[in-house]
Coordinates of C-alpha atoms and ligand atoms in Angstrom, one line a residue:
X217 CA 8.3 -47.8 39.8
X218 CA 9.9 -49.9 42.5
X219 CA 9.1 -53.3 42.9
X220 CA 8.1 -54.4 46.5
X221 CA 10.8 -57.3 47.4
X222 CA 9.1 -60.1 49.0
X223 CA 10.1 -63.6 48.5
X224 CA 9.3 -67.4 50.1
X225 CA 11.5 -69.1 48.0
X226 CA 12.2 -72.1 49.0
X227 CA 15.3 -72.4 46.5
X228 CA 17.6 -73.8 49.9
X229 CA 14.7 -76.8 50.8
X230 CA 14.9 -78.0 46.8
X231 CA 12.7 -78.2 43.7
X232 CA 10.4 -75.1 43.4
X233 CA 7.7 -74.8 41.3
X234 CA 9.7 -72.5 38.9
X235 CA 11.8 -75.6 38.8
X236 CA 9.2 -77.5 37.7
X237 CA 8.3 -75.1 35.1
X238 CA 11.8 -74.8 33.4
X239 CA 12.2 -78.8 33.6
X240 CA 9.1 -79.3 32.0
X241 CA 9.9 -77.0 28.6
X242 CA 13.4 -78.8 28.5
X243 CA 10.9 -82.0 29.2
X244 CA 8.6 -80.6 25.5
X245 CA 12.2 -80.1 24.2
X246 CA 12.3 -76.1 24.2
X247 CA 15.6 -74.8 24.1
X248 CA 14.7 -70.9 23.5
X249 CA 12.6 -68.9 25.6
X250 CA 11.9 -65.1 25.0
X251 CA 11.4 -63.0 27.7
X252 CA 12.0 -60.0 29.6
X253 CA 12.4 -59.8 33.5
X254 CA 9.7 -58.6 36.3
X255 CA 9.7 -59.4 40.1
X256 CA 7.0 -62.4 39.4
X257 CA 9.3 -64.1 37.4
X258 CA 12.7 -63.6 38.9
X259 CA 12.6 -67.6 40.3
X260 CA 12.1 -68.5 36.7
X261 CA 15.1 -66.6 35.9
X262 CA 17.1 -68.1 38.5
X263 CA 15.5 -72.0 37.8
X264 CA 16.9 -71.7 34.0
X265 CA 20.7 -71.2 35.1
X266 CA 22.4 -74.2 34.3
X267 CA 19.3 -75.9 32.7
X268 CA 20.6 -75.6 29.1
X269 CA 17.6 -73.1 28.5
X270 CA 18.6 -70.3 26.6
X271 CA 16.8 -67.0 27.7
X272 CA 16.3 -63.9 24.5
X273 CA 15.7 -61.1 26.8
X274 CA 14.1 -58.4 24.8
X275 CA 13.0 -54.7 24.9
X276 CA 9.2 -54.8 25.3
X277 CA 6.7 -57.9 26.4
X278 CA 5.0 -57.7 22.7
X279 CA 8.2 -58.2 21.1
X280 CA 8.2 -61.7 22.8
X281 CA 5.3 -62.6 21.8
X282 CA 6.5 -61.8 18.5
X283 CA 9.3 -63.8 18.8
X284 CA 8.1 -66.6 20.2
X285 CA 5.1 -66.6 17.2
X286 CA 8.4 -66.2 14.6
X287 CA 10.1 -68.8 16.4
X288 CA 7.7 -71.7 16.1
X289 CA 6.0 -70.7 12.5
X290 CA 10.1 -71.3 11.2
X291 CA 10.9 -74.2 13.4
X292 CA 7.6 -76.0 13.8
X293 CA 8.6 -76.2 17.7
X294 CA 6.1 -74.5 20.2
X295 CA 7.1 -70.4 20.7
X296 CA 7.2 -69.9 24.4
X297 CA 7.0 -66.5 25.5
X298 CA 7.6 -65.7 29.4
X299 CA 6.8 -62.4 30.9
X300 CA 6.1 -60.5 34.7
X301 CA 2.3 -60.0 35.7
X302 CA 0.2 -57.1 35.3
X303 CA 1.2 -54.7 32.7
X304 CA 4.4 -57.0 31.5
X305 CA 1.3 -59.6 30.9
X306 CA -0.8 -56.4 29.4
X307 CA 2.1 -55.4 27.0
X308 CA 2.1 -58.8 25.7
X309 CA -1.4 -59.7 25.0
X310 CA -1.9 -57.5 21.8
X311 CA 1.2 -60.0 20.3
X312 CA -1.4 -62.9 21.2
X313 CA -3.9 -61.7 18.3
X314 CA -1.2 -61.9 15.6
X315 CA -0.4 -65.4 16.7
X316 CA -4.1 -66.7 17.0
X317 CA -4.5 -65.3 13.2
X318 CA -1.8 -66.7 12.3
X319 CA -2.7 -70.2 14.0
X320 CA 0.8 -70.2 15.4
X321 CA 1.4 -72.4 18.5
X322 CA 2.9 -69.9 21.4
X323 CA 2.5 -70.4 25.3
X324 CA 2.7 -67.1 27.0
X325 CA 3.8 -67.9 30.6
X326 CA 3.1 -64.9 32.7
X327 CA 4.1 -63.9 36.5
X328 CA 1.2 -63.0 38.9
X329 CA 0.1 -61.7 42.0
X330 CA 0.7 -64.2 44.9
X331 CA -2.9 -66.8 45.8
X332 CA -2.9 -65.4 49.2
X333 CA -2.7 -61.7 48.8
X334 CA -5.7 -61.6 46.0
X335 CA -8.7 -59.2 45.9
X336 CA -6.4 -57.7 48.4
X337 CA -4.7 -55.1 46.2
X338 CA -1.7 -56.8 45.5
X339 CA 1.0 -55.3 43.5
X340 CA 0.6 -55.5 40.1
X341 CA -2.5 -57.7 40.8
X342 CA -4.9 -57.6 37.3
X343 CA -7.4 -60.1 35.8
X344 CA -5.3 -61.7 33.8
X345 CA -6.9 -64.6 32.1
X346 CA -9.7 -63.1 31.6
X347 CA -7.6 -60.4 29.6
X348 CA -5.6 -62.8 27.4
X349 CA -8.8 -65.4 27.4
X350 CA -10.1 -64.0 23.8
X351 CA -7.2 -63.9 21.7
X352 CA -6.0 -67.4 23.3
X353 CA -7.3 -71.5 22.9
X354 CA -7.4 -71.7 26.3
X355 CA -5.8 -69.1 29.6
X356 CA -6.0 -70.4 32.7
X357 CA -4.0 -70.1 36.3
X358 CA -1.7 -72.0 37.3
X359 CA -3.3 -73.7 41.5
X360 CA -0.3 -74.7 42.9
X361 CA 3.7 -75.7 42.4
X362 CA 2.4 -79.2 42.0
X363 CA 0.4 -78.5 39.2
X364 CA 2.6 -76.4 37.2
X365 CA 4.7 -79.5 35.1
X366 CA 1.0 -80.7 33.8
X367 CA 0.0 -77.2 33.4
X368 CA 3.3 -76.8 31.0
X369 CA 2.7 -79.7 29.2
X370 CA -1.2 -79.2 29.0
X371 CA -0.5 -75.8 27.2
X372 CA 1.3 -77.0 25.0
X373 CA -0.3 -80.2 23.7
X374 CA -3.7 -77.3 23.2
X375 CA -1.2 -74.8 21.6
X376 CA -0.2 -77.8 18.9
X377 CA -3.0 -79.3 18.8
X378 CA -6.3 -78.9 15.6
X379 CA -6.0 -75.4 14.7
X380 CA -2.4 -74.2 16.8
X381 CA -2.8 -71.1 18.5
X382 CA -2.0 -69.1 21.4
X383 CA -2.6 -70.7 25.3
X384 CA -1.8 -68.6 28.4
X385 CA -1.0 -69.9 31.6
X386 CA -0.3 -67.5 34.6
X387 CA 2.1 -68.2 37.0
X388 CA 1.5 -67.0 40.7
X389 CA 4.4 -66.2 42.6
X390 CA 3.7 -68.3 45.4
X391 CA 3.4 -71.7 42.7
X392 CA 6.8 -70.7 41.9
X393 CA 8.4 -70.4 44.9
X394 CA 6.9 -72.8 46.6
X395 CA 8.4 -76.5 46.8
X396 CA 7.0 -79.0 44.4
X397 CA 6.8 -82.7 44.8
X398 CA 5.0 -84.2 41.5
X399 CA 7.1 -85.7 39.1
X400 CA 7.1 -84.4 36.0
X401 CA 4.5 -85.9 33.1
X402 CA 5.3 -88.5 30.4
X403 CA 6.3 -87.0 27.0
X404 CA 3.3 -88.2 25.6
X405 CA 1.5 -85.1 27.5
X406 CA 2.9 -82.6 25.7
X407 CA 2.1 -84.0 22.3
X408 CA -0.1 -82.9 19.4
X409 CA -3.8 -84.9 19.8
X410 CA -4.4 -87.0 16.9
X411 CA -6.9 -85.2 14.7
X412 CA -6.9 -87.2 11.5
X413 CA -9.2 -87.6 8.7
X414 CA -12.1 -90.2 8.0
X415 CA -10.6 -92.2 5.0
X416 CA -14.7 -92.1 3.7
X417 CA -14.6 -88.3 4.0
X418 CA -11.2 -88.0 2.3
X419 CA -12.3 -90.2 -0.3
X420 CA -15.7 -88.7 -1.1
X421 CA -14.1 -85.3 -0.9
X422 CA -11.4 -86.1 -3.7
X423 CA -14.0 -87.5 -5.8
X424 CA -16.2 -84.5 -5.9
X425 CA -13.3 -82.2 -6.4
X426 CA -11.9 -84.8 -9.5
X427 CA -15.5 -84.6 -10.9
X428 CA -15.0 -80.6 -10.9
X429 CA -13.8 -78.7 -14.5
X430 CA -12.0 -76.1 -11.9
X431 CA -11.4 -77.2 -8.9
X432 CA -9.2 -75.7 -6.1
X433 CA -8.1 -76.7 -2.7
X434 CA -7.9 -73.1 -0.3
X435 CA -5.4 -73.8 3.0
X436 CA -5.2 -71.7 5.7
X437 CA -2.4 -70.0 7.7
X438 CA -1.4 -73.0 9.6
X439 CA -0.1 -74.4 6.1
X440 CA 2.0 -71.5 5.3
X441 CA 5.3 -72.5 7.1
X442 CA 8.0 -73.6 4.8
X443 CA 7.2 -77.5 5.5
X444 CA 3.6 -76.6 5.3
X445 CA 4.0 -74.9 1.6
X446 CA 6.0 -78.1 0.5
X447 CA 2.8 -80.6 1.7
X448 CA 0.7 -78.1 -0.3
X449 CA 2.7 -78.5 -3.4
X450 CA 2.8 -82.6 -2.9
X451 CA -1.0 -82.3 -2.8
X452 CA -1.1 -80.0 -5.6
X453 CA 1.4 -82.4 -7.7
X454 CA -0.1 -85.6 -6.5
X455 CA -4.1 -84.5 -7.2
X456 CA -3.5 -82.5 -10.2
X457 CA -5.5 -80.3 -8.2
X458 CA -4.6 -76.2 -7.7
X459 CA -3.8 -75.8 -4.1
X460 CA -3.4 -72.4 -2.5
X461 CA -2.6 -71.1 0.9
X462 CA -3.7 -67.9 2.0
X463 CA -2.4 -66.2 4.8
X464 CA -3.1 -62.5 4.5
X465 CA -6.0 -59.9 5.7
X466 CA -6.4 -58.8 2.0
X467 CA -7.3 -62.4 1.9
X468 CA -7.4 -63.5 -2.3
X469 CA -6.0 -60.0 -3.4
X470 CA -3.3 -60.1 -1.6
X471 CA -0.2 -59.3 -3.5
X472 CA 1.6 -62.5 -2.9
X473 CA -1.1 -64.4 -5.2
X474 CA -0.8 -62.1 -8.3
X475 CA -4.3 -62.2 -10.0
X476 CA -5.3 -65.3 -8.0
X477 CA -8.8 -63.5 -7.5
X478 CA -9.8 -63.8 -11.2
X479 CA -9.4 -67.7 -10.7
X480 CA -11.3 -68.2 -7.8
X481 CA -13.8 -66.4 -8.9
X482 CA -14.4 -69.3 -11.6
X483 CA -14.1 -72.3 -9.8
X484 CA -16.6 -75.3 -9.5
X485 CA -15.3 -76.9 -6.3
X486 CA -14.0 -75.4 -3.6
X487 CA -12.8 -77.7 -0.9
X488 CA -11.9 -75.2 2.4
X489 CA -8.3 -76.7 4.3
X490 CA -8.4 -75.6 7.3
X491 CA -9.0 -72.0 5.8
X492 CA -11.8 -70.2 7.5
X493 CA -14.7 -68.4 5.8
X494 CA -14.0 -64.9 7.1
X495 CA -13.6 -61.7 5.9
X496 CA -10.3 -62.8 3.4
X497 CA -13.0 -64.9 1.7
X498 CA -15.2 -62.1 1.4
X499 CA -17.8 -63.6 3.5
X500 CA -18.4 -66.2 0.8
X501 CA -18.8 -63.5 -1.8
X502 CA -17.1 -62.6 -4.9
X503 CA -14.9 -63.5 -5.8
X504 CA -15.6 -66.5 -3.9
X505 CA -17.4 -68.6 -6.7
X506 CA -21.6 -67.7 -6.3
X507 CA -22.3 -71.3 -7.7
X508 CA -19.6 -73.9 -6.3
X509 CA -19.9 -77.4 -4.6
X510 CA -17.9 -76.2 -1.6
X511 CA -16.6 -78.7 1.2
X512 CA -14.8 -78.3 4.5
X513 CA -12.2 -79.8 7.0
X514 CA -11.6 -78.1 9.9
X515 CA -10.4 -78.8 13.6
X516 CA -13.1 -76.3 15.1
X517 CA -16.8 -77.4 15.0
X518 CA -17.2 -73.3 15.1
X519 CA -15.7 -72.9 12.0
X520 CA -17.6 -75.1 9.9
X521 CA -20.5 -73.6 11.7
X522 CA -19.4 -70.1 10.9
X523 CA -19.3 -71.7 6.9
X524 CA -22.3 -73.0 7.3
X525 CA -23.7 -69.6 8.1
X526 CA -22.5 -67.7 5.2
X527 CA -22.2 -70.6 2.3
X528 CA -25.8 -72.1 3.1
X529 CA -26.3 -74.6 0.7
X530 CA -23.2 -74.7 -1.2
X531 CA -21.0 -75.9 1.5
X532 CA -21.8 -79.8 0.7
X533 CA -19.1 -81.8 2.7
X534 CA -17.8 -81.4 5.6
X535 CA -15.1 -83.3 8.3
X536 CA -13.3 -82.4 11.5
X537 CA -9.4 -82.9 11.4
X538 CA -6.4 -81.0 11.9
X539 CA -5.0 -79.8 9.0
X540 CA -1.7 -81.4 8.6
X541 CA -3.1 -84.7 8.8
X542 CA -5.8 -83.9 6.4
X543 CA -3.7 -82.9 4.1
X544 CA -1.2 -85.9 4.6
X545 CA -4.6 -88.5 4.4
X546 CA -5.6 -86.5 0.9
X547 CA -1.8 -86.5 -0.5
X548 CA -1.4 -90.4 0.2
X549 CA -5.0 -91.0 -1.4
X550 CA -4.4 -88.7 -4.4
X551 CA -1.2 -90.7 -4.8
X552 CA -3.0 -93.8 -4.9
X553 CA -6.1 -93.0 -7.2
X554 CA -4.5 -90.5 -9.1
X555 CA -7.7 -88.1 -9.4
X556 CA -6.2 -85.8 -11.6
X557 CA -7.8 -82.5 -12.3
X558 CA -7.7 -80.7 -15.6
X559 CA -4.0 -80.2 -16.4
X560 CA -5.2 -76.8 -18.0
X561 CA -7.0 -75.5 -15.6
X562 CA -4.0 -76.2 -12.9
X563 CA -1.7 -74.2 -15.5
X564 CA -3.9 -71.5 -15.4
X565 CA -4.3 -71.4 -11.9
X566 CA -0.4 -71.0 -11.9
X567 CA 0.1 -68.3 -14.0
X568 CA -2.4 -66.4 -12.4
X569 CA -0.3 -66.5 -9.1
X570 CA 2.9 -65.9 -10.8
X571 CA 1.5 -63.2 -12.8
X572 CA 2.9 -59.5 -11.6
X573 CA 2.6 -56.7 -14.3
X574 CA 5.3 -56.3 -16.8
X575 CA 5.3 -52.2 -16.1
X576 CA 6.8 -53.0 -13.2
X577 CA 10.2 -53.8 -14.6
X578 CA 10.6 -50.5 -15.4
X579 CA 9.3 -49.2 -12.3
X580 CA 11.1 -45.8 -11.3
X581 CA 10.7 -43.2 -8.8
X582 CA 9.7 -39.4 -10.2
X583 CA 11.0 -38.2 -7.1
X584 CA 15.2 -37.9 -7.2
X585 CA 16.6 -39.1 -3.7
X586 CA 13.6 -41.5 -4.0
X587 CA 13.8 -44.7 -4.8
X588 CA 10.0 -46.5 -6.2
X589 CA 9.6 -49.8 -4.0
X590 CA 10.0 -52.1 -6.7
X591 CA 14.0 -50.6 -7.0
X592 CA 14.3 -51.4 -3.3
X593 CA 13.0 -54.5 -3.5
X594 CA 13.9 -56.0 -6.7
X595 CA 17.7 -56.1 -5.7
X596 CA 17.4 -58.0 -2.0
X597 CA 16.0 -61.4 -4.3
X598 CA 19.6 -62.5 -4.4
X599 CA 20.3 -62.2 -0.7
X600 CA 17.0 -64.2 -0.7
X601 CA 18.5 -66.8 -3.1
X602 CA 21.8 -67.3 -1.9
X603 CA 20.9 -70.0 1.0
X604 CA 18.5 -72.9 0.7
X605 CA 17.5 -71.7 4.8
X606 CA 17.2 -67.5 3.9
X607 CA 14.1 -66.0 5.8
X608 CA 12.0 -63.2 4.2
X609 CA 10.1 -61.4 6.8
X610 CA 7.0 -58.6 5.5
X611 CA 5.5 -56.3 7.8
X612 CA 4.1 -52.7 7.1
X613 CA 1.5 -51.4 4.8
X614 CA 1.7 -50.4 1.7
X615 CA 5.7 -51.5 1.6
X616 CA 5.1 -54.6 2.8
X617 CA 2.1 -55.7 0.1
X618 CA 4.7 -54.6 -2.2
X619 CA 7.4 -57.2 -1.0
X620 CA 5.0 -60.0 -0.9
X621 CA 4.5 -58.8 -4.5
X622 CA 8.1 -59.1 -5.2
X623 CA 9.9 -61.4 -3.5
X624 CA 10.2 -64.9 -2.8
X625 CA 12.1 -67.2 0.3
X626 CA 12.5 -70.5 1.3
X627 CA 10.9 -69.6 4.6
X628 CA 8.5 -66.2 4.7
X629 CA 6.8 -65.5 7.8
X630 CA 4.8 -62.3 7.4
X631 CA 2.2 -59.9 9.8
X632 CA -0.6 -62.4 8.7
X633 CA -4.3 -62.1 8.6
X634 CA -4.4 -60.4 12.3
X635 CA -3.1 -57.1 10.0
X636 CA -1.3 -55.9 12.9
X637 CA 2.1 -54.0 11.9
X638 CA 5.1 -53.6 13.6
X639 CA 6.2 -57.2 14.6
X640 CA 9.1 -57.2 11.8
X641 CA 11.9 -56.6 13.4
X642 CA 11.1 -59.4 16.8
X643 CA 10.3 -61.6 13.4
X644 CA 14.0 -61.3 12.0
X645 CA 15.5 -61.4 15.4
X646 CA 13.5 -65.1 16.1
X647 CA 14.4 -66.0 12.7
X648 CA 17.9 -65.9 13.4
X649 CA 17.6 -67.9 16.4
X650 CA 15.4 -70.6 14.2
X651 CA 18.2 -71.0 11.8
X652 CA 21.9 -69.6 12.5
X653 CA 22.7 -69.8 8.5
X654 CA 21.1 -68.1 5.6
X655 CA 19.9 -64.6 5.0
X656 CA 17.1 -62.8 6.9
X657 CA 15.7 -59.9 5.3
X658 CA 12.8 -57.9 7.4
X659 CA 11.3 -55.8 4.8
X660 CA 9.6 -52.9 6.6
X661 CA 7.6 -49.5 6.7
X662 CA 9.0 -46.5 8.4
X663 CA 6.1 -46.2 10.6
X664 CA 6.0 -50.2 11.3
X665 CA 10.5 -49.7 12.5
X666 CA 9.2 -47.5 15.0
X667 CA 6.8 -49.8 17.0
X668 CA 9.8 -52.0 18.3
X669 CA 13.1 -50.4 17.2
X670 CA 14.9 -50.3 20.4
X671 CA 14.7 -54.8 19.6
X672 CA 17.9 -53.7 17.7
X673 CA 19.4 -53.4 21.3
X674 CA 18.2 -56.9 21.8
X675 CA 19.8 -58.1 18.4
X676 CA 23.4 -56.3 19.0
X677 CA 23.4 -57.6 22.6
X678 CA 22.9 -61.3 21.4
X679 CA 24.7 -61.3 18.1
X680 CA 21.9 -61.8 15.8
X681 CA 22.9 -60.5 12.6
X682 CA 19.5 -60.2 10.0
X683 CA 18.8 -56.9 7.3
X684 CA 15.8 -54.8 8.2
X685 CA 15.5 -52.7 4.8
X686 CA 12.8 -49.7 5.7
X687 CA 10.9 -48.1 3.1
X688 CA 10.6 -44.7 4.1
X689 CA 8.1 -42.5 2.6
X690 CA 7.9 -40.6 5.6
X691 CA 4.3 -41.5 6.6
X692 CA 1.7 -43.9 7.2
X693 CA 1.1 -44.3 3.7
X694 CA -1.5 -47.6 3.9
X695 CA -3.8 -45.0 5.9
X696 CA -3.0 -41.6 3.8
X697 CA -3.7 -43.7 0.6
X698 CA -7.1 -44.2 2.4
X699 CA -8.0 -40.5 3.3
X700 CA -7.0 -40.0 -0.7
X701 CA -9.5 -42.3 -1.9
X702 CA -12.0 -41.9 -0.1
X703 CA -11.6 -38.1 1.9
X704 CA -10.0 -36.4 -1.1
X705 CA -6.4 -34.4 -1.0
X706 CA -7.6 -31.7 1.0
X707 CA -8.8 -34.1 3.7
X708 CA -5.0 -35.5 4.8
X709 CA -4.7 -35.6 8.6
X710 CA -2.4 -37.4 11.0
X711 CA -0.8 -39.9 8.5
X712 CA 2.5 -37.9 8.1
X713 CA 6.0 -39.0 9.7
X714 CA 9.5 -37.5 9.5
X715 CA 12.2 -38.9 7.3
X716 CA 13.9 -39.9 10.1
X717 CA 17.3 -41.6 9.8
X718 CA 16.6 -44.7 11.2
X719 CA 19.7 -46.2 10.1
X720 CA 21.4 -44.0 12.6
X721 CA 19.1 -45.2 15.3
X722 CA 20.1 -48.6 14.4
X723 CA 23.5 -47.6 14.8
X724 CA 23.4 -45.5 18.2
X725 CA 21.9 -48.9 19.3
X726 CA 25.2 -50.9 18.1
X727 CA 24.2 -52.2 15.0
X728 CA 25.1 -51.3 11.1
X729 CA 23.4 -48.7 8.8
X730 CA 23.4 -46.9 5.8
X731 CA 20.8 -44.6 3.7
X732 CA 19.8 -45.1 0.6
X733 CA 19.0 -42.3 -1.8
X734 CA 20.3 -43.5 -5.5
X735 CA 18.3 -46.8 -6.7
X736 CA 22.0 -47.2 -8.1
X737 CA 23.4 -48.3 -4.0
X738 CA 20.6 -50.8 -3.7
X739 CA 22.2 -53.8 -4.4
X740 CA 25.6 -52.9 -3.0
X741 CA 24.6 -51.5 0.2
X742 CA 21.9 -54.6 1.0
X743 CA 25.0 -57.0 0.1
X744 CA 27.1 -55.1 2.4
X745 CA 24.4 -54.9 5.3
X746 CA 24.3 -59.0 4.7
X747 CA 28.1 -59.0 4.7
X748 CA 28.4 -57.4 8.0
X749 CA 26.8 -60.6 9.6
X750 CA 24.9 -57.4 12.4
X751 CA 22.2 -56.7 12.6
X752 CA 21.0 -54.4 10.3
X753 CA 19.4 -51.5 9.4
X754 CA 19.1 -50.2 5.2
X755 CA 16.7 -47.2 5.4
X756 CA 15.7 -46.5 2.3
X757 CA 14.0 -43.6 1.1
X758 CA 11.1 -44.5 -1.3
X759 CA 8.3 -43.0 -2.8
X760 CA 5.0 -43.7 -1.4
X761 CA 2.7 -45.3 -3.8
X762 CA -0.2 -47.2 -3.0
X763 CA -0.1 -50.6 -2.8
X764 CA -0.1 -53.0 -5.7
X765 CA -3.5 -54.0 -7.2
X766 CA -2.6 -57.2 -9.6
X767 CA -5.2 -58.3 -12.7
X768 CA -4.5 -59.8 -15.4
X769 CA -5.8 -59.9 -19.0
X770 CA -8.6 -62.8 -19.1
X771 CA -7.4 -65.8 -21.3
X772 CA -10.2 -66.3 -23.7
X773 CA -10.8 -69.3 -23.0
X774 CA -11.9 -69.1 -19.7
X775 CA -13.7 -65.7 -18.7
X776 CA -14.5 -64.1 -15.7
X777 CA -17.9 -65.3 -14.4
Ligands
TPP868 C1 -1.2 -52.2 15.5 C2 -1.6 -51.5 14.3 N1 -1.9 -50.5 14.2 C3 -1.7 -49.4 13.4 C4 -2.6 -50.0 12.3 C5 -3.2 -49.3 10.9 N2 -2.2 -49.3 9.9 C6 -2.1 -50.2 9.2 S1 -0.8 -50.1 7.8 C7 -0.5 -48.4 8.4 C8 0.9 -48.1 8.1 C9 2.1 -48.1 8.2 O1 2.9 -47.5 7.6 P1 4.1 -47.8 7.0 O2 5.2 -48.8 8.1 O3 5.2 -46.6 7.2 O4 3.9 -48.4 5.7 P2 3.3 -48.0 4.5 O5 2.2 -48.2 4.3 O6 4.1 -46.3 4.6 O7 4.2 -48.3 3.3 C10 -1.3 -48.7 9.8 C11 -1.2 -47.3 10.7 C12 -2.8 -51.5 12.2 N3 -2.4 -52.5 10.8 N4 -1.8 -52.0 13.0
MG869 MG1 6.2 -45.7 5.6

């Protein structure tokens, strides 16, 4: 649709709201902005010229948010997405939910109809703030050019404080175009608000854990970044208490946690460290232990209240704190007091998490011309082991679960507790922006890659190499498996796809592509894709098997209750 062209630009007359916006982002240390152009935000593009800020411009607004999300999770910086008003904003909103559930600090900046046209049927006028609010920590519209920089600082601060998450700021065009006279906020205005753990609470919680036979610490998605996982491991080493992070909609049954669910069921004391008591913990029902002492540290009073509702008298100690600061405090205190949980229990938990069925070693497809998921995935580990900054992206239905089960890497980004598929290509691209060196391997389903396949174009344009590996079973297998299980083989409907040549689609965008139908070719093709240095699509014809369910025969010493 042709855009109306009207601008009240005061570019010639000095600093605009748009210039203040760019200056504020620079002052927060932002170097990358993920964006898609549109009338409302063209003053911001103009202001970005010569600012030192790089605009990665994409093919769909949801992709901009997915990129900002992965960039934030990998770089530890706030991720910035910039989109146009109305439909551009609406496109971006769905991706905010994934960032919210992954607890990623993202700021969505959306253009917006000008103040003086509101209510008069302005071009792309929409109640943007109300639309974004349910999936954001905060959402508001900027009032004036003079308010822009302070609003940016506030948005970044909120996104990073407490439980990290997305924040939305709508930017009416008059605000961007008009002259701005205010100085930038002080650097401290952009920083996280401190939310430390009370020392007495830390001591009391550690004491309760040390007194237990089978203590566990469960951490939430915000702690699943690379430094977060290192901090969890440091707490486990200092305390001797197993510390397990959770980031999947499959909860403790997530394939990357092996047979951990069987250990959780046996715990007699559990500390929830920024971990919500929600569907991922079966709302406190089995396998969450029925008679364990539970303690909780959370940045949000509402989450503590929710846990109280679910757990009742089991929830015995609570404290308000940022998960990261609590982690640091508990580690320091453990190093000083050495609470030491039982070594045998810790070893049992670790071997349950690492457990994978021996039968997987010999997994083969029954169909010629197709690979078993394990045959597709195992050769990828060599790529991930080849560099200290390697990144694994997992997205998709059943194939995403197989990838979580079979592969490990220094950096991992997956579609998270939201369980929303389609973000994988955007994540891979943003991973490459954040980390220019190591291999980025993104495993996706054939259904999943279709959501944002045009991001191959973005990757080619921006020279961002990664290896996308598509497990192509020509169906939405996760849903197909539900139909098979719940309704029977005669009631399959609407889950079939074509065995599309996604590799050829990628090649048409200017990327590298190859088709794999023989397990013997998997390793060499993956290596060639990586060696190309280009955005690459390895399209692998696979057998559509159900997601892995991992259970371990119990050790004699500790039966499951
Ligand atoms: C945005 C979104 N739409 C739909 C779904 C429902 N869904 C979950 S997994 C899945 C199938 C994914 O298919 P594919 O990527 O090919 O992976 P497969 O399960 O076949 O291995 C669907 C449709 C979802 N989780 N998120
Ligand atoms: Mg599929």
